Short mmCIF file of C-alpha atoms (C1' of nucleotides) in Angstrom, two decimals:
data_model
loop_
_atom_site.label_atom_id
_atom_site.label_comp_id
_atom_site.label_asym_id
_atom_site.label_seq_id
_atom_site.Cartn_x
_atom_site.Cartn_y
_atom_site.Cartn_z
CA UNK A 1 -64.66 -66.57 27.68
CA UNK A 2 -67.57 -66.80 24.95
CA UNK A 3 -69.92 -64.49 26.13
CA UNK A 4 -73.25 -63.79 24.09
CA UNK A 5 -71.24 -62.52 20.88
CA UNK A 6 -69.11 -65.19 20.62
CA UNK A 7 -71.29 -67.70 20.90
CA UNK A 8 -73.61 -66.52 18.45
CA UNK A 9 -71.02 -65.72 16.50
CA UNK A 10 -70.53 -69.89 16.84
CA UNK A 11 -74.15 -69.96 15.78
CA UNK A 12 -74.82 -68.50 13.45
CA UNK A 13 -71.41 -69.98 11.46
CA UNK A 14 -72.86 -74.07 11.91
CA UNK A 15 -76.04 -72.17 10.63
CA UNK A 16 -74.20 -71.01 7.65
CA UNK A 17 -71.72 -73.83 7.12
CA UNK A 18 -75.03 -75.65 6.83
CA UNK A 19 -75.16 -77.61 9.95
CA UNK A 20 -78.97 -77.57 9.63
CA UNK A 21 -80.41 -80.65 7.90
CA UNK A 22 -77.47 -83.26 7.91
CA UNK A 23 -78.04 -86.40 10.17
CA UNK A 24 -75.35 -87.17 13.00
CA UNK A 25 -73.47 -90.26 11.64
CA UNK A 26 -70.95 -90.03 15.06
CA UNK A 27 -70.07 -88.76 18.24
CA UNK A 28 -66.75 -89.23 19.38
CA UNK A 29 -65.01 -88.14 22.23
CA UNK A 30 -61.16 -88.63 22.22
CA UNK A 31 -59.18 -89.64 24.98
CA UNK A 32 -57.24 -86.66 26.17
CA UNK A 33 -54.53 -86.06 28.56
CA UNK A 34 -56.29 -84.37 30.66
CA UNK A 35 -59.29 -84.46 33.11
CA UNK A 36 -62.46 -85.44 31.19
CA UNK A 37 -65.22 -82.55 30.83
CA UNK A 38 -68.67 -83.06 32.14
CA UNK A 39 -70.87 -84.90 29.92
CA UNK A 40 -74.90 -85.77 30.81
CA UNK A 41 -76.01 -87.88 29.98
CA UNK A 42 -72.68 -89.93 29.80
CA UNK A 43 -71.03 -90.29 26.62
CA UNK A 44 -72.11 -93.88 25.47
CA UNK A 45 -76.00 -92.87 26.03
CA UNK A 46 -75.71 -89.68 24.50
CA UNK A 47 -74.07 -91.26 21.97
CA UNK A 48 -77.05 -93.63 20.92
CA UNK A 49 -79.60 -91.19 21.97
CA UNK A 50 -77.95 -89.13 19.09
CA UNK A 51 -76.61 -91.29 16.00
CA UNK A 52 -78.64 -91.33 13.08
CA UNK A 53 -80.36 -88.09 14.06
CA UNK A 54 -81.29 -85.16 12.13
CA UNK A 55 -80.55 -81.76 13.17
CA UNK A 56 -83.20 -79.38 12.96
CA UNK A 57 -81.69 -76.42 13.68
CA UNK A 58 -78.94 -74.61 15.84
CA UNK A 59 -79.86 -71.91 18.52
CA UNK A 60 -78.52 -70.18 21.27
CA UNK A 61 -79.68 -70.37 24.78
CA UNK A 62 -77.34 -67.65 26.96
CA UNK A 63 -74.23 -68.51 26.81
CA UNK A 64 -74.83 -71.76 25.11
CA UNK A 65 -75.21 -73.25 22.17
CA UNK A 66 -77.87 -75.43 21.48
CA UNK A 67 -78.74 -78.10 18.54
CA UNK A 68 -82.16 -78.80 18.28
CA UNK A 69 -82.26 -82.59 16.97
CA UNK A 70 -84.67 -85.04 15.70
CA UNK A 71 -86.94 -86.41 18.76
CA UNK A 72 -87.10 -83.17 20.41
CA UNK A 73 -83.70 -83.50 22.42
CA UNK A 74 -81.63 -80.65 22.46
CA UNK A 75 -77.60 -81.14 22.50
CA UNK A 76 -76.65 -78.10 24.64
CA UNK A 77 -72.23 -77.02 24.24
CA UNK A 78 -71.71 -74.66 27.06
CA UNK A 79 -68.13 -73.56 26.10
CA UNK A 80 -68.07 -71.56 29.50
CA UNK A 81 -64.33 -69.99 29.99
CA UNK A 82 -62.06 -71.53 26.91
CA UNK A 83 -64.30 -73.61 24.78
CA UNK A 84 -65.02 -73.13 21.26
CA UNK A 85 -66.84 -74.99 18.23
CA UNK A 86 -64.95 -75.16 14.89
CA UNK A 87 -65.50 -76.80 11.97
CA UNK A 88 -61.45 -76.76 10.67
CA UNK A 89 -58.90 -79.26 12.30
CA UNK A 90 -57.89 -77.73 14.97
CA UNK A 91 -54.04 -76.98 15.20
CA UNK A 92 -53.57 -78.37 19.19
CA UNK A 93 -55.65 -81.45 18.96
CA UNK A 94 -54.89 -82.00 22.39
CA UNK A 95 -58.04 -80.27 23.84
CA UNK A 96 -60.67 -81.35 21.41
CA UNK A 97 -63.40 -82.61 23.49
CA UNK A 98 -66.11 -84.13 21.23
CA UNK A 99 -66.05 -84.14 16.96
CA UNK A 100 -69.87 -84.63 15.74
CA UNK A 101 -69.51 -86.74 12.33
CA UNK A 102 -72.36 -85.19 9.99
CA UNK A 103 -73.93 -86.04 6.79
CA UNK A 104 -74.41 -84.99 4.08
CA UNK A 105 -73.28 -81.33 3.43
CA UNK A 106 -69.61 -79.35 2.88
CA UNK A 107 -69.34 -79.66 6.96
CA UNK A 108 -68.41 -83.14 7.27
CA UNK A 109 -66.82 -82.25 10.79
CA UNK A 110 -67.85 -80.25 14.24
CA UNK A 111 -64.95 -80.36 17.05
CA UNK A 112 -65.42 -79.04 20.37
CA UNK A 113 -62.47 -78.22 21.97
CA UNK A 114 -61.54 -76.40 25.33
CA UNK A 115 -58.47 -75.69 26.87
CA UNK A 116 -59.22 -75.61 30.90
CA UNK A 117 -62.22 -78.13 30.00
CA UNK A 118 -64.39 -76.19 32.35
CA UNK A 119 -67.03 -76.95 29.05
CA UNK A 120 -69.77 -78.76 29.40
CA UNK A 121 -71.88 -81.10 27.22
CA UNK A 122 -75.49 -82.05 27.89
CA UNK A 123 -78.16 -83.95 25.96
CA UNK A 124 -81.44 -82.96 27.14
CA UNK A 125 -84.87 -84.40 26.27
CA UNK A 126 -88.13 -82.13 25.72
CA UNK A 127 -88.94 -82.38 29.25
CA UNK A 128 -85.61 -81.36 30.42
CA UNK A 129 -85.24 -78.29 28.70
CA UNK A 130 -88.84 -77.01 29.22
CA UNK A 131 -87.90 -77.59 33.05
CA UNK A 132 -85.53 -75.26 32.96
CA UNK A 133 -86.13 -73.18 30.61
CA UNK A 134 -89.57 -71.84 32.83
CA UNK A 135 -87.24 -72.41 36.23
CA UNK A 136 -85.87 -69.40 35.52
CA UNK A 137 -81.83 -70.29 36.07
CA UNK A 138 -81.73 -67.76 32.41
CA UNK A 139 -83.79 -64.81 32.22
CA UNK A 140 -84.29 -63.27 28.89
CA UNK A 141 -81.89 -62.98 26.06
CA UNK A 142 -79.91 -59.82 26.50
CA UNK A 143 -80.70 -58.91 23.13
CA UNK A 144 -84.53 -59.42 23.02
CA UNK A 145 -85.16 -57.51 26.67
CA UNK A 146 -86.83 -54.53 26.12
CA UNK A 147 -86.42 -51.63 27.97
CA UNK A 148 -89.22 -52.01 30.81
CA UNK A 149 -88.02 -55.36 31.61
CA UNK A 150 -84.65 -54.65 32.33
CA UNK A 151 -85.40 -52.21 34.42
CA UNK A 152 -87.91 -54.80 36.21
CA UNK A 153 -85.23 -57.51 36.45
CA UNK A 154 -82.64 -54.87 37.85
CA UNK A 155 -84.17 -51.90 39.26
CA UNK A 156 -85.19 -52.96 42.70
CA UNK A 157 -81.38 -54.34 43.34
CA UNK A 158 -78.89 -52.18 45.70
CA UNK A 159 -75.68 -53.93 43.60
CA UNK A 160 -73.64 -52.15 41.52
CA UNK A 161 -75.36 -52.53 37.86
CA UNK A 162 -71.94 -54.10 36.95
CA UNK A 163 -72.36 -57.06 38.91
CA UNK A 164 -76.56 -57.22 38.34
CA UNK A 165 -75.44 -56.99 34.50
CA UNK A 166 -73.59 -60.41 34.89
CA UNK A 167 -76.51 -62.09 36.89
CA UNK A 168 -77.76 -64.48 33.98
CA UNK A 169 -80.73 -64.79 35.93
CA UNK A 170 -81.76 -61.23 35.67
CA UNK A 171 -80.78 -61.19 31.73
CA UNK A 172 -78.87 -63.69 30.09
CA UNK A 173 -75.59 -63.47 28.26
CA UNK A 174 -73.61 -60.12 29.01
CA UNK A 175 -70.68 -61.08 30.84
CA UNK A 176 -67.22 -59.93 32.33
CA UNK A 177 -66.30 -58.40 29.40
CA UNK A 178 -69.09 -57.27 28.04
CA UNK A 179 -70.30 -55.61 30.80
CA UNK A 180 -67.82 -53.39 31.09
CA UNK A 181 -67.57 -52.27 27.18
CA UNK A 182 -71.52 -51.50 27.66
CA UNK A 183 -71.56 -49.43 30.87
CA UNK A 184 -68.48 -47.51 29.10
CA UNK A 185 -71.24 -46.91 26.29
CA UNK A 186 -73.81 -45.77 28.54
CA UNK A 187 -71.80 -43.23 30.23
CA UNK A 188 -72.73 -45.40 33.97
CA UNK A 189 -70.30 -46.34 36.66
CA UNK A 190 -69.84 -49.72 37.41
CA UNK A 191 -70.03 -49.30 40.78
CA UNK A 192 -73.16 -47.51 41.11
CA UNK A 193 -76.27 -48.98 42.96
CA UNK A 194 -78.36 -50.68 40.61
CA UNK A 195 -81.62 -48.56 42.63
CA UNK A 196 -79.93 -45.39 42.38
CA UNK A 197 -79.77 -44.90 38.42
CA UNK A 198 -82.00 -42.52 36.28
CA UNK A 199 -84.45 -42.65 33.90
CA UNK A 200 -81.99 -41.88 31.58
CA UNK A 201 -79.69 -44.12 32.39
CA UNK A 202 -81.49 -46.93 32.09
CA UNK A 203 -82.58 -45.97 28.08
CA UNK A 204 -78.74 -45.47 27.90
CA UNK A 205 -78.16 -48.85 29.04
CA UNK A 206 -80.91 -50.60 27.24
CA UNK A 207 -79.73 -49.17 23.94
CA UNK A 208 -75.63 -49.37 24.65
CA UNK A 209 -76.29 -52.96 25.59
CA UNK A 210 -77.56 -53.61 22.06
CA UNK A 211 -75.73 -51.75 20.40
CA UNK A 212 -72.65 -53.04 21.83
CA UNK A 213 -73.33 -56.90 21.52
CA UNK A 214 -74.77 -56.54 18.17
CA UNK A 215 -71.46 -54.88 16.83
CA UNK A 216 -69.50 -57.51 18.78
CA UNK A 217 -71.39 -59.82 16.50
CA UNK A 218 -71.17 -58.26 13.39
CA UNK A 219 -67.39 -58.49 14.26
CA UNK A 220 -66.92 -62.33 15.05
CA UNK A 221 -66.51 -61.85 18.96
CA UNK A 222 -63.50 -60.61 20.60
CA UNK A 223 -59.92 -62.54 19.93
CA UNK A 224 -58.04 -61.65 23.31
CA UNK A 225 -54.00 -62.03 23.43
CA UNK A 226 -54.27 -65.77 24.95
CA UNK A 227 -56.69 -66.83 21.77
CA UNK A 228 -59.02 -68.76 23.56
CA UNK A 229 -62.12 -67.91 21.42
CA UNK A 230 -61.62 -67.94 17.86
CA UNK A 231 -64.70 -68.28 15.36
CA UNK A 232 -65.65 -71.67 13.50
CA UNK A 233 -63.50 -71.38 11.02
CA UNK A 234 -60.26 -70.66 13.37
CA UNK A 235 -60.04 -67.47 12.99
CA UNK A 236 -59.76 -64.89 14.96
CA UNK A 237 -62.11 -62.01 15.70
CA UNK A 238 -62.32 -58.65 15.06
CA UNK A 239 -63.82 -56.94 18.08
CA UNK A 240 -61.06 -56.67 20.65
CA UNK A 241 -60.15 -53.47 17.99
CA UNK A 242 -62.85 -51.53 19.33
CA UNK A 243 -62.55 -52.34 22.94
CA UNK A 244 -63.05 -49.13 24.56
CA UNK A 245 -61.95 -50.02 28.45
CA UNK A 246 -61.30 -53.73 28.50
CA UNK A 247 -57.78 -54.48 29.09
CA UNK A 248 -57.00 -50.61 28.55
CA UNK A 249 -56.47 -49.66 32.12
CA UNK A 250 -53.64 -46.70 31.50
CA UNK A 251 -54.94 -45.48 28.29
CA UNK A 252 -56.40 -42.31 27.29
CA UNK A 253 -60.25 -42.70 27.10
CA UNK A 254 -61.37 -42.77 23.01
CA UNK A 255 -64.52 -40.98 24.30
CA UNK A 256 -63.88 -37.91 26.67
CA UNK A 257 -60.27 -38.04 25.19
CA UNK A 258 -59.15 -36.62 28.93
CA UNK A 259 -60.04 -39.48 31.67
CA UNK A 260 -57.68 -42.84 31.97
CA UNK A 261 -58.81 -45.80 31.98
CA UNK A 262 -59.02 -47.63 35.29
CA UNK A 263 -59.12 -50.97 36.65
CA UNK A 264 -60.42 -51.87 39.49
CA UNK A 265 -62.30 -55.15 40.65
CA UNK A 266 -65.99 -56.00 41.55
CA UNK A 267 -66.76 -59.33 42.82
CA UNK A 268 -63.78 -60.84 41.87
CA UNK A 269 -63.63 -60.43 38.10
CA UNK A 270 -61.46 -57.20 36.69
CA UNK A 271 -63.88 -54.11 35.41
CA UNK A 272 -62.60 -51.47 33.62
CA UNK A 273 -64.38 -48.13 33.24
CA UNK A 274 -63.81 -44.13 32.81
CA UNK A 275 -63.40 -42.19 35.62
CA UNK A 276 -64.40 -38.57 33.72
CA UNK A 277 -67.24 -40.08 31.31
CA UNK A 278 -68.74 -42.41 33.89
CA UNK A 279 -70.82 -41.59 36.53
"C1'" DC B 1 -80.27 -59.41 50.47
"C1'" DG B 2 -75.63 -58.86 49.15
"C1'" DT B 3 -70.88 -60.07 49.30
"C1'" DT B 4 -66.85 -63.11 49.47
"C1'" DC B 5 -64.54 -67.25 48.79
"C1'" DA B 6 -63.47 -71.60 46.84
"C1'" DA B 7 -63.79 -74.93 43.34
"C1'" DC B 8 -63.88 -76.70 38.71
"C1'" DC B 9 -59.18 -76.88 34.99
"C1'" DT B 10 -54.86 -75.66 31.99
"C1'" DG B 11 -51.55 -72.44 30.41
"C1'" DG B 12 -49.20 -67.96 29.92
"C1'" DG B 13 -46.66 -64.30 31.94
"C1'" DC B 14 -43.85 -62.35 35.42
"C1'" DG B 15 -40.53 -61.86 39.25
"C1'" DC B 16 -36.75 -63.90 41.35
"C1'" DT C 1 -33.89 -72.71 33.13
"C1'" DG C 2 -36.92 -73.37 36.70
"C1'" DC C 3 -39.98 -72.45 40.48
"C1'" DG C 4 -43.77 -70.14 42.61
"C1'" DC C 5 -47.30 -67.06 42.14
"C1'" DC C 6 -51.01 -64.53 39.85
"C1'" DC C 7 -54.18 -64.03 36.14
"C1'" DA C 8 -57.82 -65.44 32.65
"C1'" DG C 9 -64.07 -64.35 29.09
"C1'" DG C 10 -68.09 -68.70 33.27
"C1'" DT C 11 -70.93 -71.04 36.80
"C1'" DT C 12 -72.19 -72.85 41.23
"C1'" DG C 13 -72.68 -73.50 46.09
"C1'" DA C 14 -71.42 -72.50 50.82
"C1'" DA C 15 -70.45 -69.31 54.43
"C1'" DC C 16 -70.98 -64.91 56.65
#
DNA sequence: CGTTCAACCTGGGCGC
DNA sequence: TGCGCCCAGGTTGAAC
């Protein structure tokens, strides 16, 4: 589920907790009762490649996380649907993937865990990540585009901006739900042809996408009824309050205050929007 | 080019 | 209680 505000949310706590300067002492990765996650390199090499390591700092890469350590290798934790980094025990130990073991500092203790362990771990050396960070498989953060180009990565497409939105190759980290809380903002209907929106519409979307994601931020992330994202320290986030279509299909729109919410779905995934304030 | 489907996984909720 | 089915924030690759 961590889209870009949850996972920076998960950034910028290990930045805080002062993950940042304390050597990697261990990697473990406990046995679980369930089907392993993917790990590249595998675990015993990443293992060595890593102990006794500084890290030099903690950054975010799309959806991912991404510890810049000692030696120019980057750990990346791509929590994908239900993974999560804290840094309290976590209460089901069942699906904690990988605990980093750090030194010195008051975080003694990382844990990765992830429910459906579609998470993945990789360790990647300078090489690696310059490969693919210039192959373009992420186009640029969704909250350093500017304006001109979005519209350059988008405007040319005949898909509904919704989907285009989600294509992490055009920008990188809005997704499912997300996208639909920012269209809402911008007053655009998911459906509409990425080619057939205004001048207009595309400041709208430009600004509601940063505005939206920044306040998701400021707010932890969003905490949905299932829990699966919760922020470092286990709790829960604030920003499913001030959802304004996601999961509200029925419900009076906050905005107009006279359409209902509706749900409908666009390649595959559910989208929510406003048939009076939408268009 | 754009869309659809399946797969990767586990668990929760619902209808019967 | 239990079974079967559908759903879930992400990503990828194949087929049409």
């Amino acid at each position: 589920m961590p889209e870009l505000p949850e996972v920076e949310a998960m950034r910028r706590g290990l930045q805080q907790a002062g993950v940042p300067g304390t050597t990697i002492r261990d990697v473990e990765f406990p046995r679980v009762p369930y089907k392993p996650i993917r790990v590249r390199p595998n675990r015993h090499a990443l293992r060595t490649r890593l102990l006794g390591r500084r890290i030099v700092s903690v950054d975010r890469w799309g959806k991912a996380v991404m510890l810049l350590v000692e030696g120019n290798q980057r750990l990346v934790i791509e929590p994908r649907m239900t993974g999560l980094l804290l840094v309290a025990r976590p209460a089901d130990f069942r699906f904690v993937r990988m605990i980093l073991q750090l030194s010195p500092g008051p975080i003694r203790t990382v844990y990765f865990w992830d429910r459906r362990g579609l998470g993945q771990i990789h360790l990647w050396s300078a090489r690696q990540f310059e490969q693919r960070r210039d192959s373009a498989i992420r186009g640029p953060d969704a909250l350093e585009i500017t304006q001109s180009a979005l519209y350059a990565a988008l405007s040319d497409s005949r898909r509904p901006i919704k989907v285009a939105l989600m294509d992490q190759k055009a920008v990188s980290g809005v997704g499912n739900l997300y996208a639909s809380e920012i269209l809402h903002r911008a007053r655009i209907h998911p459906q509409k042809p990425c080619n057939q929106l205004t001048d207009d519409q595309w400041r709208m979307l430009h600004a509601a996408m940063r505005r939206v994601l920044a306040e998701a931020i400021r707010c932890g992330g969003s905490t949905l009824i299932d829990e699966t994202y919760l922020t470092i320290s286990g709790k829960p986030g604030r920003y499913q309050h001030r959802h304004r279509v996601y999961q509200q299909a029925g419900m009076k729109c906050r905005a107009c205050r006279q359409g209902v919410i509706k749900k409908i779905t666009l390649a595959q995934r559910s989208t929510f929007f406003c048939p009076v304030c939408q268009e």
